[in-house]
PDB file of C-alpha atoms in Angstrom:
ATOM      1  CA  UNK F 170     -47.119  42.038 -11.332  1.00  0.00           C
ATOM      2  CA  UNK F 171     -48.138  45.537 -11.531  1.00  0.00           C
ATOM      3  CA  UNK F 172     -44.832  47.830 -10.891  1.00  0.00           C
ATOM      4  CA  UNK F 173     -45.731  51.243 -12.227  1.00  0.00           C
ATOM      5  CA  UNK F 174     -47.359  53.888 -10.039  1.00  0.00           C
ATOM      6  CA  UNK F 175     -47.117  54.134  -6.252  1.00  0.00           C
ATOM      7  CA  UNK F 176     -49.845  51.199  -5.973  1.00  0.00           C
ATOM      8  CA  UNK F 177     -47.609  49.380  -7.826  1.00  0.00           C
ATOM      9  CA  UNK F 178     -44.132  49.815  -5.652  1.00  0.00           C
ATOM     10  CA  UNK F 179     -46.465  49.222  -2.560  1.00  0.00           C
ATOM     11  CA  UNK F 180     -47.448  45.396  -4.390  1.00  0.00           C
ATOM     12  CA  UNK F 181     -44.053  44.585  -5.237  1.00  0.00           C
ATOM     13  CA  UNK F 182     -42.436  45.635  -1.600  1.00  0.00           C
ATOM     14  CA  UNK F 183     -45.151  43.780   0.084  1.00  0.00           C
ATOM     15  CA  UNK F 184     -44.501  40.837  -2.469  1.00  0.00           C
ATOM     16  CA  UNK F 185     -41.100  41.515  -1.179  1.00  0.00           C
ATOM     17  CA  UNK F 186     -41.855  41.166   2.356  1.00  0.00           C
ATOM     18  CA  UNK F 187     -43.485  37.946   2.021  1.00  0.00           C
ATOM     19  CA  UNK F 188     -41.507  36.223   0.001  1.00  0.00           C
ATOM     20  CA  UNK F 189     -38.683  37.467   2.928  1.00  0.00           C
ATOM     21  CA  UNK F 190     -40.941  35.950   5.800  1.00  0.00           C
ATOM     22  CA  UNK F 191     -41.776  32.872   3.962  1.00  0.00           C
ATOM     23  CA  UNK F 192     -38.018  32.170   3.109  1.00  0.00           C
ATOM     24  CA  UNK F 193     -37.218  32.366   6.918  1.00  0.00           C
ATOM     25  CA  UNK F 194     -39.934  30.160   7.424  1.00  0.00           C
ATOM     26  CA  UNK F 195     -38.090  27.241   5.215  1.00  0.00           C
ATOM     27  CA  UNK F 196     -35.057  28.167   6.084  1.00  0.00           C
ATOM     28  CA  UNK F 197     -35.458  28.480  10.218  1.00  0.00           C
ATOM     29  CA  UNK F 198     -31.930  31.157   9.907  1.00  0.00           C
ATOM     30  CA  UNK F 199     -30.458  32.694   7.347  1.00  0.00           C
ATOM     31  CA  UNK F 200     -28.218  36.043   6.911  1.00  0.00           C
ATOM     32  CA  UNK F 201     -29.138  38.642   4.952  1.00  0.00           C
ATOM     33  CA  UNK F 202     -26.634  37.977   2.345  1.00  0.00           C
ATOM     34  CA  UNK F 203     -28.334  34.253   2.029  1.00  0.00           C
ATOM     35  CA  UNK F 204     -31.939  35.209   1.819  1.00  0.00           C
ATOM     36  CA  UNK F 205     -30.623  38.042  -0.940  1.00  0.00           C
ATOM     37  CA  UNK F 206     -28.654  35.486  -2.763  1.00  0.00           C
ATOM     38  CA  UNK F 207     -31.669  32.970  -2.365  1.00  0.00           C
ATOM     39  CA  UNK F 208     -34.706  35.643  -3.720  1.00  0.00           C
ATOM     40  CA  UNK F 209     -32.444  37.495  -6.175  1.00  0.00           C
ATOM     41  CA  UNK F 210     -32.595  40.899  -4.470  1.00  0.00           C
ATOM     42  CA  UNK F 211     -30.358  43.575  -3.599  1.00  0.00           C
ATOM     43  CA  UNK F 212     -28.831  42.985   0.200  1.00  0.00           C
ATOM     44  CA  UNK F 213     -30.017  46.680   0.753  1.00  0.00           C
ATOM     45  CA  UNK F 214     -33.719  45.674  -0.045  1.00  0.00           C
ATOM     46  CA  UNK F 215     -33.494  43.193   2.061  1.00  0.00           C
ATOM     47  CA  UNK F 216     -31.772  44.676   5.185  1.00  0.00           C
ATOM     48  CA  UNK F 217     -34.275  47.152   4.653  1.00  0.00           C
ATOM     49  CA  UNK F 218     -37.179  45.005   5.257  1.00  0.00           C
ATOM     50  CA  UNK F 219     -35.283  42.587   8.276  1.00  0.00           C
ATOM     51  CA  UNK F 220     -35.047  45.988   9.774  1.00  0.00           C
ATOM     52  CA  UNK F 221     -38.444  46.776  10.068  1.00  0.00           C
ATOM     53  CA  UNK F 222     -39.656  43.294  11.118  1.00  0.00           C
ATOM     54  CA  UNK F 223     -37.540  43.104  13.753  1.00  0.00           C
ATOM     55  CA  UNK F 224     -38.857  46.573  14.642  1.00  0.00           C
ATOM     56  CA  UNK F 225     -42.062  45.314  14.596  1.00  0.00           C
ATOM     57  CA  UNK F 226     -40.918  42.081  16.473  1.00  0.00           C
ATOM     58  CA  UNK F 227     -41.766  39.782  13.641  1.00  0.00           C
ATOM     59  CA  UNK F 228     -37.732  38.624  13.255  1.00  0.00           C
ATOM     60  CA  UNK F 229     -35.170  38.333  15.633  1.00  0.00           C
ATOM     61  CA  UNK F 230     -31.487  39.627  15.099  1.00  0.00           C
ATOM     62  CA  UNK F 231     -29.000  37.233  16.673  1.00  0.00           C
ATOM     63  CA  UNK F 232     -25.653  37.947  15.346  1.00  0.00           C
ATOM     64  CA  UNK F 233     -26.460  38.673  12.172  1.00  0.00           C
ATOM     65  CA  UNK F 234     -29.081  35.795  11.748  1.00  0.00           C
ATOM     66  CA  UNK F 235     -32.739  36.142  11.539  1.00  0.00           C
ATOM     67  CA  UNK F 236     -35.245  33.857  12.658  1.00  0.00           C
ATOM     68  CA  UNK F 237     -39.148  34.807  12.410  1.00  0.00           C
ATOM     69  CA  UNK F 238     -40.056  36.300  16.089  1.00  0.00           C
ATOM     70  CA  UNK F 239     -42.760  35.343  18.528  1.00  0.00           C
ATOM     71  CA  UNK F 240     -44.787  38.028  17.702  1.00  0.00           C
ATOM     72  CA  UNK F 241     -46.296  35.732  14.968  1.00  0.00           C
ATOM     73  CA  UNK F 242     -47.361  33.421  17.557  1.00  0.00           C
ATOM     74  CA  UNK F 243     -49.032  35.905  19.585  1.00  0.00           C
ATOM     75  CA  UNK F 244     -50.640  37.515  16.034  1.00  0.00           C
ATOM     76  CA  UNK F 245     -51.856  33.474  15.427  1.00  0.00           C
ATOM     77  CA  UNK F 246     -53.451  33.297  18.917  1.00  0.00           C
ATOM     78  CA  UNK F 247     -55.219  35.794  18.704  1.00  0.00           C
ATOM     79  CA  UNK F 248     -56.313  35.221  15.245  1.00  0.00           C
ATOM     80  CA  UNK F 249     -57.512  31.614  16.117  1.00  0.00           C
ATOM     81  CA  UNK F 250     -59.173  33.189  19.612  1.00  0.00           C
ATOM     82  CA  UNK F 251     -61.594  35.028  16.979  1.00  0.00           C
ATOM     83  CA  UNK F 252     -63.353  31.925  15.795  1.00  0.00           C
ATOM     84  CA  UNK F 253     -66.199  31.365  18.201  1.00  0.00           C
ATOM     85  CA  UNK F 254     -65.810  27.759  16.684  1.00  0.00           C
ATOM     86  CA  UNK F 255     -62.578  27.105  18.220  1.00  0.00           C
ATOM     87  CA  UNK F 256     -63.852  28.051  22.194  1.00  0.00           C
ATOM     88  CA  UNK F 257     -67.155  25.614  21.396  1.00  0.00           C
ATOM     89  CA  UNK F 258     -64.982  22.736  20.353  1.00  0.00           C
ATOM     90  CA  UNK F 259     -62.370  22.719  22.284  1.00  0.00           C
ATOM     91  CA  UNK F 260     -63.343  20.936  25.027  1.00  0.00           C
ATOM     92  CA  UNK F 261     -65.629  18.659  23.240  1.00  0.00           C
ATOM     93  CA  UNK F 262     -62.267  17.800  20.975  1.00  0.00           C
ATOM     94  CA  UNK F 263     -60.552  16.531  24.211  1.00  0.00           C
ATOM     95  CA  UNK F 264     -63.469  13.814  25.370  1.00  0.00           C
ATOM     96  CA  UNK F 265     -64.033  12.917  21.716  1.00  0.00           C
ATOM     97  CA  UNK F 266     -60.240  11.802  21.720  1.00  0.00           C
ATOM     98  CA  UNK F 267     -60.583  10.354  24.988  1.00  0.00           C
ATOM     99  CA  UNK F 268     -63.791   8.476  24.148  1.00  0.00           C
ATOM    100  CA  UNK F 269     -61.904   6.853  20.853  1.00  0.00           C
ATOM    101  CA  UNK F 270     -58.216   6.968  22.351  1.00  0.00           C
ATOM    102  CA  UNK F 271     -57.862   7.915  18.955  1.00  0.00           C
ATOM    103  CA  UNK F 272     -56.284  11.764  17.422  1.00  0.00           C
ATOM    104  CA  UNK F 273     -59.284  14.730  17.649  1.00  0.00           C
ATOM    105  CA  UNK F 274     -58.852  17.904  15.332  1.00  0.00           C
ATOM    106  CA  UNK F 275     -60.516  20.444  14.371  1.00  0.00           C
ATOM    107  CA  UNK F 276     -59.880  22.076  10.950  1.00  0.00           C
ATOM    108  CA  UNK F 277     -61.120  25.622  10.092  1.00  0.00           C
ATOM    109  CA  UNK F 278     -61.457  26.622   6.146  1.00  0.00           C
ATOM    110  CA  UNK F 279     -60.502  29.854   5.148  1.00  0.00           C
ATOM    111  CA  UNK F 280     -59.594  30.535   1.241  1.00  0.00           C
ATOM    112  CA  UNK F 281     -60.312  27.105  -0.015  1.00  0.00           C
ATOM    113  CA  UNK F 282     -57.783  25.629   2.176  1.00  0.00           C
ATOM    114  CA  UNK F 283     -58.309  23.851   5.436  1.00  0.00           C
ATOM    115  CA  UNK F 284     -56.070  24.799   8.671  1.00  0.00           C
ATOM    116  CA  UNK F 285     -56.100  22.438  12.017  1.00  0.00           C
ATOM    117  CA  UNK F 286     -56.340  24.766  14.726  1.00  0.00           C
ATOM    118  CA  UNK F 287     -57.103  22.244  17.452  1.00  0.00           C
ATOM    119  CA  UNK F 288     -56.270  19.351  18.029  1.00  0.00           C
ATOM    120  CA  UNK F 289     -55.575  16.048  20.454  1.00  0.00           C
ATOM    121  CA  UNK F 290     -52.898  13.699  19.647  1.00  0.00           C
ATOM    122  CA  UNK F 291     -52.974   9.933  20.823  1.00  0.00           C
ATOM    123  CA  UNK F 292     -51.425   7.048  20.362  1.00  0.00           C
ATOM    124  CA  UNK F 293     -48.709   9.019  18.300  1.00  0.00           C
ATOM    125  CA  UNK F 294     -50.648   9.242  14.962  1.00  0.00           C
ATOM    126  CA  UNK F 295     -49.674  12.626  14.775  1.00  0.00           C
ATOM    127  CA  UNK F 296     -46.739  15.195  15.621  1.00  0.00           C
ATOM    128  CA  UNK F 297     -49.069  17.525  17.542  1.00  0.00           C
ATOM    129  CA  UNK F 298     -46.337  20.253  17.102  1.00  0.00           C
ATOM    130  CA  UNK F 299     -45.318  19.965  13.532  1.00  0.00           C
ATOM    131  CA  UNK F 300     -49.718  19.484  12.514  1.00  0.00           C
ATOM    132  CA  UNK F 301     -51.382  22.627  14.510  1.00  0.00           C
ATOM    133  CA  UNK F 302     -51.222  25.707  11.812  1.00  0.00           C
ATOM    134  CA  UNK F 303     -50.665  23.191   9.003  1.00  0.00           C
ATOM    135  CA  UNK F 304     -52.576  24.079   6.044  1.00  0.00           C
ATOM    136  CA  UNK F 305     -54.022  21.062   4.000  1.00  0.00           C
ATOM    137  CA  UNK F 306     -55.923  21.033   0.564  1.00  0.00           C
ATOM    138  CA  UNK F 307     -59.942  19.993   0.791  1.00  0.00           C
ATOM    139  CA  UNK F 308     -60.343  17.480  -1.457  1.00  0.00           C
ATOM    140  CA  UNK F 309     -57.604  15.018  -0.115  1.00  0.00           C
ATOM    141  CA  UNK F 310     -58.465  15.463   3.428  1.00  0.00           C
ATOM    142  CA  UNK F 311     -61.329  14.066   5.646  1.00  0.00           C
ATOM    143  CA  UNK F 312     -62.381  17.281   6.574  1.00  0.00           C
ATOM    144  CA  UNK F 313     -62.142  19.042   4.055  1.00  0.00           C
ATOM    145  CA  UNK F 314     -64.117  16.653   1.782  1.00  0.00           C
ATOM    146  CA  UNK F 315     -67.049  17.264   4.934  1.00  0.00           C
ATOM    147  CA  UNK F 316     -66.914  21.007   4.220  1.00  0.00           C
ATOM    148  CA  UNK F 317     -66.607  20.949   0.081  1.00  0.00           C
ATOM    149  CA  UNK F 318     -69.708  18.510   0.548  1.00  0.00           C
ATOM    150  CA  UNK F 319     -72.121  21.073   2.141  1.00  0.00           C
ATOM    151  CA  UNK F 320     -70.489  24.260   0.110  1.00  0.00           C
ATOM    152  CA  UNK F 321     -72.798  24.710  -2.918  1.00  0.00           C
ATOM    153  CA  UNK F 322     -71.170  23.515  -5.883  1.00  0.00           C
ATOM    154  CA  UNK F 323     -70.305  26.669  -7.606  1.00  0.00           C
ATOM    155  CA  UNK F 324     -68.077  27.707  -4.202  1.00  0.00           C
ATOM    156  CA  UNK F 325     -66.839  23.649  -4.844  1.00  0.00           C
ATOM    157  CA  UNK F 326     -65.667  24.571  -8.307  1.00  0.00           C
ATOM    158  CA  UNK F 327     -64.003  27.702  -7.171  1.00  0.00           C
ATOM    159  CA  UNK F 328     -61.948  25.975  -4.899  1.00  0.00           C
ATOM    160  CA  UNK F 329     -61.127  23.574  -7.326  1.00  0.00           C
ATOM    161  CA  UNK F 330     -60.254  26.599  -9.874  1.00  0.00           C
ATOM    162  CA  UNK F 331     -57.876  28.071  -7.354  1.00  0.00           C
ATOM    163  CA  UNK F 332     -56.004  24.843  -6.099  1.00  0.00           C
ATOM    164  CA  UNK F 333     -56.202  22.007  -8.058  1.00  0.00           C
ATOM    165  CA  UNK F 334     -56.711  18.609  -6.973  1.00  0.00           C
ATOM    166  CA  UNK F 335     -52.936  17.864  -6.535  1.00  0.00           C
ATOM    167  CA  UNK F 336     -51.637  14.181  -5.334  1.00  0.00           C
ATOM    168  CA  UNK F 337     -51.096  13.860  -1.866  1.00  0.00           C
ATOM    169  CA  UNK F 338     -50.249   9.983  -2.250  1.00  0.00           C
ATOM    170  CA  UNK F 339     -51.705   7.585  -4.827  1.00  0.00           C
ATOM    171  CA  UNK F 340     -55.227   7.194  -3.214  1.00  0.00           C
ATOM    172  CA  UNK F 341     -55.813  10.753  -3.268  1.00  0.00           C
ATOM    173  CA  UNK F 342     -58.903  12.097  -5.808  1.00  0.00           C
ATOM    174  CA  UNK F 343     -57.622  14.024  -8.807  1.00  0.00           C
ATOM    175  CA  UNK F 344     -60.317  13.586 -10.997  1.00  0.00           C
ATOM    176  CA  UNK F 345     -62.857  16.464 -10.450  1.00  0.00           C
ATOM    177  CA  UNK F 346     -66.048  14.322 -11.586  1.00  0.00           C
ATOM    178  CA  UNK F 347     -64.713  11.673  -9.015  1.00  0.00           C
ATOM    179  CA  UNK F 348     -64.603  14.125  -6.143  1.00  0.00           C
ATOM    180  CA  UNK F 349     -68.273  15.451  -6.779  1.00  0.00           C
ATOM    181  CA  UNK F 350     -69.268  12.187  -6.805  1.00  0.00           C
ATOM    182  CA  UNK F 351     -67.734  11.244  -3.339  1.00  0.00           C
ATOM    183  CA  UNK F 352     -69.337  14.800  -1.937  1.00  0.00           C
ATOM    184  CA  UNK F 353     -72.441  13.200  -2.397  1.00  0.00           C
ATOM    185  CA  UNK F 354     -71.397   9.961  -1.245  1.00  0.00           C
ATOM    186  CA  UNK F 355     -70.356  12.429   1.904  1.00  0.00           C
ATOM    187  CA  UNK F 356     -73.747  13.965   2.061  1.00  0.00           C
ATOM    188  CA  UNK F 357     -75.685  10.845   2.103  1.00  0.00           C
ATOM    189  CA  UNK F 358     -73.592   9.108   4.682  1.00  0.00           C
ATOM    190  CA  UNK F 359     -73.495  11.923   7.115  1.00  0.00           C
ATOM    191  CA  UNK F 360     -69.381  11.692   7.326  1.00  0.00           C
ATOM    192  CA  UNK F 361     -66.497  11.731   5.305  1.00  0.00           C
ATOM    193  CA  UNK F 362     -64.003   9.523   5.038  1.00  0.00           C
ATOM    194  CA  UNK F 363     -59.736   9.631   4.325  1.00  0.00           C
ATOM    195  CA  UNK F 364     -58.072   6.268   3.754  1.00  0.00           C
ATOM    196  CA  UNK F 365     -54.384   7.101   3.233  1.00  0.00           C
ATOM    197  CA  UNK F 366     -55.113   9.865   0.516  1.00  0.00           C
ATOM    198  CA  UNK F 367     -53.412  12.223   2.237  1.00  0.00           C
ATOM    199  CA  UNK F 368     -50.926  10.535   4.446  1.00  0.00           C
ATOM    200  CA  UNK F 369     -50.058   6.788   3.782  1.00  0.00           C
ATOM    201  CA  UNK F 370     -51.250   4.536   6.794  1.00  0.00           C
ATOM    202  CA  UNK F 371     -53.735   7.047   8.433  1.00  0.00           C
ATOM    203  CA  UNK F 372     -57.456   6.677   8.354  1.00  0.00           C
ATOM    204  CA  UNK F 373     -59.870   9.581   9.480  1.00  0.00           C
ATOM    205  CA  UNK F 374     -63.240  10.396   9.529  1.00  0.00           C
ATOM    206  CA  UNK F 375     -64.673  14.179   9.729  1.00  0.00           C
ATOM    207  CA  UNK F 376     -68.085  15.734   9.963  1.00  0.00           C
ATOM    208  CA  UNK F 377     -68.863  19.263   9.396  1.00  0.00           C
ATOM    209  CA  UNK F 378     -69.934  21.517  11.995  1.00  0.00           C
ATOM    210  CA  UNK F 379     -72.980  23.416  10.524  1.00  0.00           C
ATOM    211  CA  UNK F 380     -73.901  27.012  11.743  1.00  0.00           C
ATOM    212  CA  UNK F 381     -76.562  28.828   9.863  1.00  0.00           C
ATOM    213  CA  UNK F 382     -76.765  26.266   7.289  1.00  0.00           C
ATOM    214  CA  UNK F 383     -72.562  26.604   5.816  1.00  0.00           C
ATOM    215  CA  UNK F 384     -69.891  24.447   7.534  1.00  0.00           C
ATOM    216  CA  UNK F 385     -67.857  26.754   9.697  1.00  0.00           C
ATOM    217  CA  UNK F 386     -65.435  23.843  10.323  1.00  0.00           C
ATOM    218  CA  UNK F 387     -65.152  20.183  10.745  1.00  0.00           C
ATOM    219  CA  UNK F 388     -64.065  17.570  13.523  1.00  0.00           C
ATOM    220  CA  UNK F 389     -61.847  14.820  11.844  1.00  0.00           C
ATOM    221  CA  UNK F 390     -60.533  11.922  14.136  1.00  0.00           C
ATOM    222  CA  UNK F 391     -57.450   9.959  12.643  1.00  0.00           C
ATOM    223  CA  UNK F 392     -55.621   7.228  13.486  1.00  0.00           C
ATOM    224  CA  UNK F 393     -53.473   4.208  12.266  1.00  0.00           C
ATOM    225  CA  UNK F 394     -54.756   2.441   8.984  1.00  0.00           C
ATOM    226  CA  UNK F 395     -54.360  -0.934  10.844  1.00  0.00           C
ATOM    227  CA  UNK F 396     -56.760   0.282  13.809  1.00  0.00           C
ATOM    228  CA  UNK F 397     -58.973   2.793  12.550  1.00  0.00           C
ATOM    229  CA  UNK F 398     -60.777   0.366  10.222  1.00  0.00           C
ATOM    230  CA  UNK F 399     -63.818   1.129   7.952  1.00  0.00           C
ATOM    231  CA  UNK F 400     -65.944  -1.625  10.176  1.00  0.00           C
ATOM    232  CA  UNK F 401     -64.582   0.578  13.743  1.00  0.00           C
ATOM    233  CA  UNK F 402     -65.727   4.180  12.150  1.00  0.00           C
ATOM    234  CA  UNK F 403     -69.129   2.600  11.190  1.00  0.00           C
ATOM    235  CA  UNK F 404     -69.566   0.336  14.264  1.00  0.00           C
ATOM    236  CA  UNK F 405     -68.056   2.650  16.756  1.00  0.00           C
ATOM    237  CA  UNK F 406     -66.108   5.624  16.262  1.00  0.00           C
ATOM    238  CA  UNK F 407     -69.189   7.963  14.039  1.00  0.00           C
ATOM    239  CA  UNK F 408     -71.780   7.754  16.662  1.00  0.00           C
ATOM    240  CA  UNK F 409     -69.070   9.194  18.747  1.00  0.00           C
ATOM    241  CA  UNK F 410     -68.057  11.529  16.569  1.00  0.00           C
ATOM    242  CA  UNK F 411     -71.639  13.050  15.630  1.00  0.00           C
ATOM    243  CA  UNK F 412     -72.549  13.358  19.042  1.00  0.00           C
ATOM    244  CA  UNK F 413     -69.224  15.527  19.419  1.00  0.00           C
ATOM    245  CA  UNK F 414     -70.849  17.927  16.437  1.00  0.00           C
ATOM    246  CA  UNK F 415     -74.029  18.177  17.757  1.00  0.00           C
ATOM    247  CA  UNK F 416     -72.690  19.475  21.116  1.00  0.00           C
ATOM    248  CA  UNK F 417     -70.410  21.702  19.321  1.00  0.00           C
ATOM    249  CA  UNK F 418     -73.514  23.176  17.032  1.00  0.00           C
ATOM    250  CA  UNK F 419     -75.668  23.637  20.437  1.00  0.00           C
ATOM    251  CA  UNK F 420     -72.626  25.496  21.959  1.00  0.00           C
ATOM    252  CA  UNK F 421     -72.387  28.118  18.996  1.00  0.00           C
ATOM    253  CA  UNK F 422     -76.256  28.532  19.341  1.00  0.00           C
ATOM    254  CA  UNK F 423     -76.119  28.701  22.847  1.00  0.00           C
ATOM    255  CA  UNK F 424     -72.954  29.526  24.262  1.00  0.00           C
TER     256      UNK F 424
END
């Protein structure tokens, strides 16, 4: 990490500051003696920066204790309220859970990772609190397999260059020749498909939603292995789900 200069001290106290935020995140609480203990910094650095959070609202003080502030909820509303993607779907995402009483999300890509920003829960195959803002990697998720397959291949590879193809569970693709070859298998079949490779026992199918000829985002709907069978997606639940994209792609044409 660079450390010389005044470019460099601005680096490492922002490298600071994260690593700060992202150890309140894990932790929910901590005291500033913790989180310095826990990072290996001086209690001093670290007061320093809790102080100007909670300045900033971004921590709370009780006591002592900081816990990340709501002001990071209001900063990821109106981050997600910039994606004209996310007012187009949204109500499409509701009927397309109703119409397969099955879970609806949408999942947004931003650098070579895959977000769900949206999303309707049924029949409890997902903790609707504990998925929305979840980050997941491409290659191991339904979605993210329906935007890699209509990336060109050189953006593909730079994804893969950046995050691996890590193991969600033992179904997931970690061979990089394997993937490509089930990106094509996506292309050609219009969807993509998840059977337990990134959660055991859950199913999902995504498609990509296409604006100006990239994905912008995909609609994935996910349920129990046991229900959401290979024969139900073909024979039931993709007609559904195209027809959900193709509304979605004449909304962000139209409006």
């Amino acid at each position: 990490m660079e450390t010389e200069g005044n470019g460099g001290r601005s680096v490492k106290s922002n490298e600071t500051l994260f690593s700060i935020i992202e150890s309140l995140k894990e932790r929910d609480v901590a005291g500033v003696t913790e989180l310095a203990d826990q990072l290996g910094l001086a209690k001093s650095t670290v007061h320093k920066h809790l102080v100007s959070l909670e300045q900033h609202r971004y921590v709370v003080n009780e006591g002592g204790q900081y816990r990340l502030g709501l002001e990071f909820f209001n900063t990821g509303i109106h981050v997600r309220n910039q994606y004209e993607v996310y007012h187009a779907a949204k109500e499409r995402i509701d009927r397309l859970a109703r119409e397969t009483d099955e879970a609806a999300w949408l999942i947004v890509h931003e650098n070579g990772l895959g977000m769900f920003v949206y999303g309707v829960p049924r029949n409890e195959s997902f903790s609707f609190d504990s998925t929305i803002g979840t980050w997941v990697y491409l290659h191991a998720n339904s979605a993210g397999k329906a935007i890699l397959a209509h990336l060109p291949d050189e953006e593909v590879a730079a994804v893969l260059d950046r995050h691996g193809l890590p193991a969600q569970t033992e179904n997931t693709i970690t061979d990089e020749d394997e993937l490509f070859d089930e990106l094509e298998a996506t292309r050609e079949r219009g969807y993509a498909m998840n059977f337990q490779e990134d959660l055991r026992g859950l199913h999902a199918i995504a498609t990509p939603i296409i604006r100006d000829g990239r994905p912008v985002a995909a609609v994935t709907v996910a349920g129990a292995a046991n229900r959401l069978t290979e024969e139900r997606i073909e024979s039931d639940v993709y007609e559904s789900l195209l027809e959900a994209v193709d509304d979605i792609e004449l909304r962000l044409v139209y409006g």
